[in-house]
Short mmCIF file of C-alpha atoms in Angstrom, two decimals:
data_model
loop_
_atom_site.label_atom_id
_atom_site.label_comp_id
_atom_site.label_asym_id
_atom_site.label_seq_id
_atom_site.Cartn_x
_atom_site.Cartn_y
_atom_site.Cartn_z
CA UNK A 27 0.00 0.00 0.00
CA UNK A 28 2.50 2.76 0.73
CA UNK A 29 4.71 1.72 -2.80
CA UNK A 30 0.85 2.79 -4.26
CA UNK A 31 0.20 5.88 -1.99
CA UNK A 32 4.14 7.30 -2.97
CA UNK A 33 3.05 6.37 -6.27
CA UNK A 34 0.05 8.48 -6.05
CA UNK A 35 1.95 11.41 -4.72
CA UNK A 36 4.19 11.77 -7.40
CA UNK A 37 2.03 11.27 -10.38
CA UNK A 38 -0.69 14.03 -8.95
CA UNK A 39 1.02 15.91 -5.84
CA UNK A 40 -2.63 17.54 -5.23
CA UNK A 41 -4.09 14.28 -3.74
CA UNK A 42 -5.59 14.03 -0.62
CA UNK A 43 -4.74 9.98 0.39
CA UNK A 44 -5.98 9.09 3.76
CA UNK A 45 -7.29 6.12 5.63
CA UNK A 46 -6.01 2.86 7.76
CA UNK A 47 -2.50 1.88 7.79
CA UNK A 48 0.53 2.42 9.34
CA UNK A 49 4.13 4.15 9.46
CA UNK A 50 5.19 3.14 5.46
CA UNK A 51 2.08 4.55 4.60
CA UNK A 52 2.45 7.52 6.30
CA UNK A 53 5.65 8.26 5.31
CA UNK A 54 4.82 8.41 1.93
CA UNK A 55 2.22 10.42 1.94
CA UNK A 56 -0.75 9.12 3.61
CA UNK A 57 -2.92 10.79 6.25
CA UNK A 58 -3.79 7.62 8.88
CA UNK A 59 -6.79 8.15 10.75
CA UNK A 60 -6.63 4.07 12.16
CA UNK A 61 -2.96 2.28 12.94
CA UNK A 62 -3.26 -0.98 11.80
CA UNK A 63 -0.34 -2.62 11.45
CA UNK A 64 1.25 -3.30 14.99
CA UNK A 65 -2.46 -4.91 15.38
CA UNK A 66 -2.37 -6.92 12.09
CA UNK A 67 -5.47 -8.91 12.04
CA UNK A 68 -3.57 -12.36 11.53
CA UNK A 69 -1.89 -11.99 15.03
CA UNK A 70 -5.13 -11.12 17.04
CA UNK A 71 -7.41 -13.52 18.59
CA UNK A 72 -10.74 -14.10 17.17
CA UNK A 73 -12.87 -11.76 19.63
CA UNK A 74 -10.09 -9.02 19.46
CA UNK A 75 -9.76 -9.41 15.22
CA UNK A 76 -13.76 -8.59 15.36
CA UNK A 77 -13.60 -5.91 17.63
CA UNK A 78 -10.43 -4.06 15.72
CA UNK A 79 -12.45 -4.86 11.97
CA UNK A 80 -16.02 -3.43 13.89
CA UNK A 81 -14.12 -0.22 14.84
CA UNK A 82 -12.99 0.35 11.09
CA UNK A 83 -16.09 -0.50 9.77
CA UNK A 84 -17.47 2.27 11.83
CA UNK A 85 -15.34 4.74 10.84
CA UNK A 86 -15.30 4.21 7.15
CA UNK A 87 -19.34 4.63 7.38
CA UNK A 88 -18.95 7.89 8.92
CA UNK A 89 -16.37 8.65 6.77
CA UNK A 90 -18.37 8.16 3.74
CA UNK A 91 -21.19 9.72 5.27
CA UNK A 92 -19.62 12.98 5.53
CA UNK A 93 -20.00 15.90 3.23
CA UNK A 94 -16.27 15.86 2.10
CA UNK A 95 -16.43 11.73 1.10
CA UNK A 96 -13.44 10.27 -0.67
CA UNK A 97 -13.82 10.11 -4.36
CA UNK A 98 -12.15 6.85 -4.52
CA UNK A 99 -11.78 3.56 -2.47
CA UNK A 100 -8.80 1.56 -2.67
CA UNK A 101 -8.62 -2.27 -0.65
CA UNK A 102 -5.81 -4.36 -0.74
CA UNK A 103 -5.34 -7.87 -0.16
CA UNK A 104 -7.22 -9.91 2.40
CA UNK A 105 -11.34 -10.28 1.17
CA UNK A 106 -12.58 -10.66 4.71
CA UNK A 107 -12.82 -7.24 5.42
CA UNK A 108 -12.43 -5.39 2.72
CA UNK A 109 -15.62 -6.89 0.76
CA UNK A 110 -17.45 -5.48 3.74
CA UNK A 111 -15.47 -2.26 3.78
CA UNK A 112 -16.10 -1.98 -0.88
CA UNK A 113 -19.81 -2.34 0.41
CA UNK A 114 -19.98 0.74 2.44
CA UNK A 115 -18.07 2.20 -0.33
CA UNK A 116 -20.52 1.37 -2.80
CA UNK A 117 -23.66 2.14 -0.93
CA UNK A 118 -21.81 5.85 -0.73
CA UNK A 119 -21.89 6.33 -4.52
CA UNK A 120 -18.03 5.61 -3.80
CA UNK A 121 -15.59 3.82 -6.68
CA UNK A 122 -13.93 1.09 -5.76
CA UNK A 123 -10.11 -0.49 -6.63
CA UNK A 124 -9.07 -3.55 -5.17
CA UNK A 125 -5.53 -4.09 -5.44
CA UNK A 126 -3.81 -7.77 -4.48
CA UNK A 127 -6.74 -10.17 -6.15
CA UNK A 128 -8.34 -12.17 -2.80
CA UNK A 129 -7.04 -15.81 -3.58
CA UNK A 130 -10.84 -16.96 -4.94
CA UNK A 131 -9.15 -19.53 -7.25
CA UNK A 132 -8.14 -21.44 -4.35
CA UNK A 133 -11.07 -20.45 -1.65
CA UNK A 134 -14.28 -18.93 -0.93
CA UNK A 135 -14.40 -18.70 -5.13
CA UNK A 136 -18.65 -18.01 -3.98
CA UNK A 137 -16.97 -14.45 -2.97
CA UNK A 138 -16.84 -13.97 -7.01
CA UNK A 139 -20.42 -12.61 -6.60
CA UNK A 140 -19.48 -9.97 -3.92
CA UNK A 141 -16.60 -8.68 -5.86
CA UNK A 142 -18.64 -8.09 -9.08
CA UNK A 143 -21.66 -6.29 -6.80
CA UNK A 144 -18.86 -3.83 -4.92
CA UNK A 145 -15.55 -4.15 -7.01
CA UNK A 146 -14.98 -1.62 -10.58
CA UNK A 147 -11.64 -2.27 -10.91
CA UNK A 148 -9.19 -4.90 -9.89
CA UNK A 149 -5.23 -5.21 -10.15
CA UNK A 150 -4.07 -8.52 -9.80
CA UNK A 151 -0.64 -9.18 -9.27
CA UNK A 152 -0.71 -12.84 -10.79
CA UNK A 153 -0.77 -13.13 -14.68
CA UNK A 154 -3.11 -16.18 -14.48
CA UNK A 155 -5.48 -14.00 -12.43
CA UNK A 156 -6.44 -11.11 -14.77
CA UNK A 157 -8.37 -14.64 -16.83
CA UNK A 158 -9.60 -16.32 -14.11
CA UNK A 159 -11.37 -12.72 -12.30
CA UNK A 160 -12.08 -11.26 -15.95
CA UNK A 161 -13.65 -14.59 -17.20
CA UNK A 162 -15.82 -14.40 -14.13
CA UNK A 163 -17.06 -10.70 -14.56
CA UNK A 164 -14.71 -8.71 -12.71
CA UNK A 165 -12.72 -5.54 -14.48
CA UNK A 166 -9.34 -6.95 -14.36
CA UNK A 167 -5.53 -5.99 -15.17
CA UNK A 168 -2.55 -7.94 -14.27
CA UNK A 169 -0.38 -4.78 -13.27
CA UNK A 170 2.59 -6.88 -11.94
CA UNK A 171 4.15 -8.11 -8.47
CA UNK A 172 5.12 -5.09 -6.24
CA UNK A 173 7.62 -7.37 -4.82
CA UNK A 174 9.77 -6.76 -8.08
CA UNK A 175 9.58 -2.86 -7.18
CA UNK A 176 11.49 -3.48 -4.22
CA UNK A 177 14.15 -6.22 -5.70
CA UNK A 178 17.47 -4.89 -6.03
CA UNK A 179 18.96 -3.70 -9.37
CA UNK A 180 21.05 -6.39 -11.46
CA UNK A 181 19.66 -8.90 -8.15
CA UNK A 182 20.78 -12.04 -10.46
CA UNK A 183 24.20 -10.61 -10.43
CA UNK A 184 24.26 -11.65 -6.39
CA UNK A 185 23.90 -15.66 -7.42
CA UNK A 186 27.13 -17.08 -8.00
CA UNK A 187 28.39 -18.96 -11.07
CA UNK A 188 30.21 -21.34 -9.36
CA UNK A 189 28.41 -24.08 -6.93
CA UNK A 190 29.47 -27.49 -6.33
CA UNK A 191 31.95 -29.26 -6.03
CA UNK A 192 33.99 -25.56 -5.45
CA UNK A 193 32.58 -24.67 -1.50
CA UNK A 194 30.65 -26.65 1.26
CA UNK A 195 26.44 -26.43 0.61
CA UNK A 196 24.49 -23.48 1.76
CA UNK A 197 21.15 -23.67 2.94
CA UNK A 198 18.73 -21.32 3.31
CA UNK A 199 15.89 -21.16 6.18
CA UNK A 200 12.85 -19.34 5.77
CA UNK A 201 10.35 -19.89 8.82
CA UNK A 202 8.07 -17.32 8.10
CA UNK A 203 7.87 -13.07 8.81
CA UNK A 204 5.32 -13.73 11.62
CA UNK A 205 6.20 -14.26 15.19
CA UNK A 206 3.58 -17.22 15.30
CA UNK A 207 4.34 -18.31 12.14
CA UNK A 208 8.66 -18.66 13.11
CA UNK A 209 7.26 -20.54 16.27
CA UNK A 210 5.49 -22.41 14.57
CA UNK A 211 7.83 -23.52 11.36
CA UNK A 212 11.68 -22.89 12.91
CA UNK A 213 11.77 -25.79 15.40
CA UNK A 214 11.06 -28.33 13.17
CA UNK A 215 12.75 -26.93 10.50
CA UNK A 216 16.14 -26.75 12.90
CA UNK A 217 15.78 -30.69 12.82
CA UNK A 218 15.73 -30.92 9.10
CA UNK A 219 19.16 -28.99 9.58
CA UNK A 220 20.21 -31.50 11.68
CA UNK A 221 19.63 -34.09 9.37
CA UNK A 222 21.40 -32.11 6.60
CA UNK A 223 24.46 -31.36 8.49
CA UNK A 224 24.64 -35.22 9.74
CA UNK A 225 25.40 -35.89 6.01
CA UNK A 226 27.28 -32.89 5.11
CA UNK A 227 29.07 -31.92 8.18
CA UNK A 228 30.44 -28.65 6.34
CA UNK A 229 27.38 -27.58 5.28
CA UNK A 230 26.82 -24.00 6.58
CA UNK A 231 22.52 -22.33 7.13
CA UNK A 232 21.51 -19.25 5.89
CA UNK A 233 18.95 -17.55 8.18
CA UNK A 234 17.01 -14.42 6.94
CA UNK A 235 14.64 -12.49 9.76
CA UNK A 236 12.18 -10.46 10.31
CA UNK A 237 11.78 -8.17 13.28
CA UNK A 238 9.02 -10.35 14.62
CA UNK A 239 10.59 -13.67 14.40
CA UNK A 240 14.64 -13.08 14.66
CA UNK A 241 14.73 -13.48 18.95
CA UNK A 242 12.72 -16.51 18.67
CA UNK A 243 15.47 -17.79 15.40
CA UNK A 244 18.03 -16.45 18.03
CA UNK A 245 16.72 -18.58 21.23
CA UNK A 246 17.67 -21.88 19.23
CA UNK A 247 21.43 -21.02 18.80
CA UNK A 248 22.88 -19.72 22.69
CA UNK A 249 26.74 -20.42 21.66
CA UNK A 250 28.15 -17.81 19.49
CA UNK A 251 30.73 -20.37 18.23
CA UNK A 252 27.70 -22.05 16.26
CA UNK A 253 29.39 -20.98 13.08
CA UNK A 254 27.51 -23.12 10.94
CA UNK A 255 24.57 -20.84 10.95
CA UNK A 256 24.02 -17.08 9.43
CA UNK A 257 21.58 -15.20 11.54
CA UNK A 258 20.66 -11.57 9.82
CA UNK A 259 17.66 -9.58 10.82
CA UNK A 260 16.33 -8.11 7.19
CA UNK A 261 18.54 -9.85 5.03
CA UNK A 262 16.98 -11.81 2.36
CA UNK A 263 18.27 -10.41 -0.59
CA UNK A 264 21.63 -10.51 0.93
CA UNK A 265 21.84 -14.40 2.36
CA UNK A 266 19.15 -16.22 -0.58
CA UNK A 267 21.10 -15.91 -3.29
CA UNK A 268 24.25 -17.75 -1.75
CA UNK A 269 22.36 -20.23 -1.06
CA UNK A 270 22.17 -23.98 -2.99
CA UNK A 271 18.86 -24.74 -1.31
CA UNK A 272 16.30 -22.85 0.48
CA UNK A 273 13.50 -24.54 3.49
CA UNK A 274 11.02 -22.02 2.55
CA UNK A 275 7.84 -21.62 4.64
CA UNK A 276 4.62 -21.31 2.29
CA UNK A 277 3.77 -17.75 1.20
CA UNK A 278 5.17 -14.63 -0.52
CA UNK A 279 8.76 -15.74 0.26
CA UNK A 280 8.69 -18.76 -2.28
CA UNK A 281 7.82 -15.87 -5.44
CA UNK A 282 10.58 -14.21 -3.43
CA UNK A 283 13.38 -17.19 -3.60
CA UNK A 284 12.07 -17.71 -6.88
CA UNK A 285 12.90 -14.50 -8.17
CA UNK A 286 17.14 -15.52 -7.68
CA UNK A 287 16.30 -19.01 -9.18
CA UNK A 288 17.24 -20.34 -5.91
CA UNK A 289 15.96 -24.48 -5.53
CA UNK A 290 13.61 -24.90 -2.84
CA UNK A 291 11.87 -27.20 -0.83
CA UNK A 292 8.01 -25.43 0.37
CA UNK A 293 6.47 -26.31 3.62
CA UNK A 294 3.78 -25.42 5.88
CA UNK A 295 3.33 -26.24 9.91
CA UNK A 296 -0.29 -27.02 9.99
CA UNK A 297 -2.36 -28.97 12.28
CA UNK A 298 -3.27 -32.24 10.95
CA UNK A 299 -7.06 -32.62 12.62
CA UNK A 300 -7.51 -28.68 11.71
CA UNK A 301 -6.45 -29.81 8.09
CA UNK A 302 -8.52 -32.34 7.43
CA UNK A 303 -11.35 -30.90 9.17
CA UNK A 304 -11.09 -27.27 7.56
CA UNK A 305 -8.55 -26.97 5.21
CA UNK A 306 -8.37 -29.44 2.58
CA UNK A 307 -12.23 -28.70 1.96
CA UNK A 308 -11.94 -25.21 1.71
CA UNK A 309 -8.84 -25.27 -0.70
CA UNK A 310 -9.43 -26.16 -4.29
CA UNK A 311 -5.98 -26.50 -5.94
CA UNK A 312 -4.55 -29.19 -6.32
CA UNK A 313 -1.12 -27.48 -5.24
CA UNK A 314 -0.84 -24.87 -2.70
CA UNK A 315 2.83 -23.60 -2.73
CA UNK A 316 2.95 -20.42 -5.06
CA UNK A 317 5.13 -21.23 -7.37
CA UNK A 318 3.35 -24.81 -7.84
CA UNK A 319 0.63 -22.58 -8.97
CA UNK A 320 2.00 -20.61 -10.49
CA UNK A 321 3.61 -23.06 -12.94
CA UNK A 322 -0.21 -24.57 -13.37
CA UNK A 323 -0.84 -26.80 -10.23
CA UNK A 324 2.26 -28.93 -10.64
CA UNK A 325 5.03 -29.97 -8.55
CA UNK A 326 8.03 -27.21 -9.95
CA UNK A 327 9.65 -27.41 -6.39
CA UNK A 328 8.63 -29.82 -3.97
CA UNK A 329 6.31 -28.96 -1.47
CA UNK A 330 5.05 -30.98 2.17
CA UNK A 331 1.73 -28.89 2.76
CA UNK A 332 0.46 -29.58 5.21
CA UNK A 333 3.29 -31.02 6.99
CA UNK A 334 2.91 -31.91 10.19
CA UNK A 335 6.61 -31.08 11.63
CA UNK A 336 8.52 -34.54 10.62
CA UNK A 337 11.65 -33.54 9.91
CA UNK A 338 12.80 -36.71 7.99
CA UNK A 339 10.74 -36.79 4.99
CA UNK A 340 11.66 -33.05 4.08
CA UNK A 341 15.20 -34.17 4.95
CA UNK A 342 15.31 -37.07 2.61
CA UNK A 343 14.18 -34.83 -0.30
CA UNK A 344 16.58 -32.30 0.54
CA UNK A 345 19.88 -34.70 0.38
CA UNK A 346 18.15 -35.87 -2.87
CA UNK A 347 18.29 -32.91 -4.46
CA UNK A 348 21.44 -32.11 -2.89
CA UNK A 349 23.48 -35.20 -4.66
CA UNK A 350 21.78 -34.77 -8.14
CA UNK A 351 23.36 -31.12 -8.96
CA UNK A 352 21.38 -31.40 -12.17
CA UNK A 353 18.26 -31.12 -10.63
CA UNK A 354 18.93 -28.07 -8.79
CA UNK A 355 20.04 -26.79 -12.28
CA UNK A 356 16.95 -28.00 -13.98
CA UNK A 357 14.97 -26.13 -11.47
CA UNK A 358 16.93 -23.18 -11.12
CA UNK A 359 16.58 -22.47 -14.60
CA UNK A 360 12.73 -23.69 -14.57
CA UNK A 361 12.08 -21.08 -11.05
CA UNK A 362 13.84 -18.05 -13.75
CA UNK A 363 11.51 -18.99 -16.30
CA UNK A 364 8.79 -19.11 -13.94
CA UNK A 365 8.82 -15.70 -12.98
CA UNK A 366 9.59 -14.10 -16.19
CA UNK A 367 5.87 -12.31 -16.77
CA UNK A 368 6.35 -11.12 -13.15
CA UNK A 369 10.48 -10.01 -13.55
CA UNK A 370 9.40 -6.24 -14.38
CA UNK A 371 9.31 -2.81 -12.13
CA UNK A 372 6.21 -0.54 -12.05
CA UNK A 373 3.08 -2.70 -9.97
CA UNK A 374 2.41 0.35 -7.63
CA UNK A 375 3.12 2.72 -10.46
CA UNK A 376 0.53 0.85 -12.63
CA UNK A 377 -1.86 0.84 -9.87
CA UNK A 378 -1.66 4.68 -9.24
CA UNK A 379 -2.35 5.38 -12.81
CA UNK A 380 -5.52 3.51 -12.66
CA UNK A 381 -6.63 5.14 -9.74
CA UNK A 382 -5.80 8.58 -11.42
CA UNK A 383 -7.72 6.92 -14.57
CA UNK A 384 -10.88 6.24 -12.26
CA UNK A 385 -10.66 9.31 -10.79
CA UNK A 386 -11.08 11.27 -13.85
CA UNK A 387 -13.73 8.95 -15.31
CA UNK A 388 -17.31 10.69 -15.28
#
């Protein structure tokens, strides 16, 4: 959101942006009447998520209620909310541009009907979405991922030429951004390690973190004279693309290793009752790591979702891969391929100049 307010800003310096967000959006421009992100809905519990969502829902109807109304709406991401919040919207003679397509293809596709009632415009930032939303009814453009706005310049230039036999294996660890999400995904995931280095002894761990999850990372490795793992708070693009092999925890992050054509292995803590009470009825796909998706519901990288924390089967795979150097080759260059409609700057840019576009329509 704040890539799309900056963007904003500088194509039309006389907007007014305002609404719910946090310091990111602010700095680039925004006016926040609600801080929302040091309460992100995915960390509160149930009655406190409803409370926080009421109390925005209240002030966006008084906000469109008011004489001065925004002209335009803008939702991104999550559809639990913000279908509510395009309602309000909509009732106010308010436009409405929803930017980060809800996942509908894989859930809760009966939403479809809500985003055609309350939704003009949407950017997706998946090519294969712009079909499936626009096939359905829904004004859609495929405006690109905004994680490519943020990539560094010439990033391919960070993977190295040489791998094996020249250095001992690096391995990447990606637990998640989350706090509950590391807790959840790390301690397993440091027995997979385990497993790795029992075969290579010399093999060394690459640990990216987030604010959120680096103490809890941290907590697993007391003796400084561990020098067989990396720890780096906000290094991703730094520690990735050394790596031969990434444990990446479901999400964003695989589009993210995939953008260095670094081999992975996907996997996702989940409980096994919740699963197959909840989970594998509400998800259609047949695949559910990104880039298994993305590459049309087949297994580019491997993935163990749901996985239930045994650390041997993801361990197995991983020394697999590890002795066959020509299948992290094949999929390296598959993972580059992958992500070639994506590999391009400009999402929030090309969401800012539809807004302007919607703005000016009659």
């Amino acid at each position: 959101a704040a890539g799309v307010v900056a963007a904003l800003k500088r194509l039309d310096p006389s907007l007014i942006v305002e609404g719910v967000g946090g310091p990111r959006m602010a700095a680039a421009g925004a006016t926040i009447h609600q801080e929302t992100t040091t309460k992100a809905a995915m960390s509160l519990h149930a009655i406190k998520r409803v409370l926080e969502i009421r109390r925005l829902e209240a002030w966006l109807r008084n906000r469109y209620r008011s004489a001065d109304k925004p002209d335009l709406h803008i939702c991104v991401d999550s559809s639990g909310f913000n279908l509510r919040f395009a309602k309000l919207a909509r009732e106010a003679g308010v436009k409405t541009l929803y930017f980060v397509a809800p996942q509908l293809w894989a859930s809760r596709a009966g939403r479809i009907k809500l985003m055609r009632a309350y939704v003009d415009r949407l950017a997706c930032i998946f090519p294969f979405e712009a079909e499936w939303f626009g096939s359905r009814g829904v004004k859609t453009t495929f405006v690109g991922h905004p994680l490519f706005d943020q990539l560094p310049e010439n990033r391919l230039d960070r993977v190295p030429a040489a791998r094996f036999p020249d250095r001992p294996l690096v391995i990447g660890v990606v637990a998640g951004s989350r706090r509950s999400e590391v807790r959840e995904n790390f301690p397993p995931l440091l027995e997979v390690m385990k497993l790795i280095r029992g075969k290579y002894p010399d093999a060394r761990f690459l640990i990216p973190t987030t604010p959120a999850g680096d103490a809890i990372v941290r907590s697993f490795f007391p003796s400084q004279s561990e020098n067989h793992a990396v720890i780096k708070q906000d290094a991703f693009d730094e520690l990735i693309p050394q790596c031969d092999l990434v444990l990446c925890k479901s999400g964003t992050s695989t589009v993210h290793v995939a953008a260095y054509g670094v081999p992975m292995i996907v996997v996702y803590r989940i409980n096994t009752v919740l699963w197959q009470a909840l989970g594998r009825w509400l998800i259609k796909t047949p695949k559910i790591a990104m880039v298994n998706i993305l590459a049309g519901n087949v297994e580019l990288v491997p993935e163990f979702i749901p996985w239930n924390g045994d650390a041997a089967p993801v361990a197995d795979r991983a020394l697999d891969l590890l002795a066959n150097p020509q299948k992290l080759t094949e999929m390296r260059q598959n993972l580059l391929k992958l992500i070639e409609p994506m590999d391009h700057r400009g999402a929030s840019e090309n969401v800012a100049k539809i807004a302007i576009e919607m703005l000016h329509e009659k």
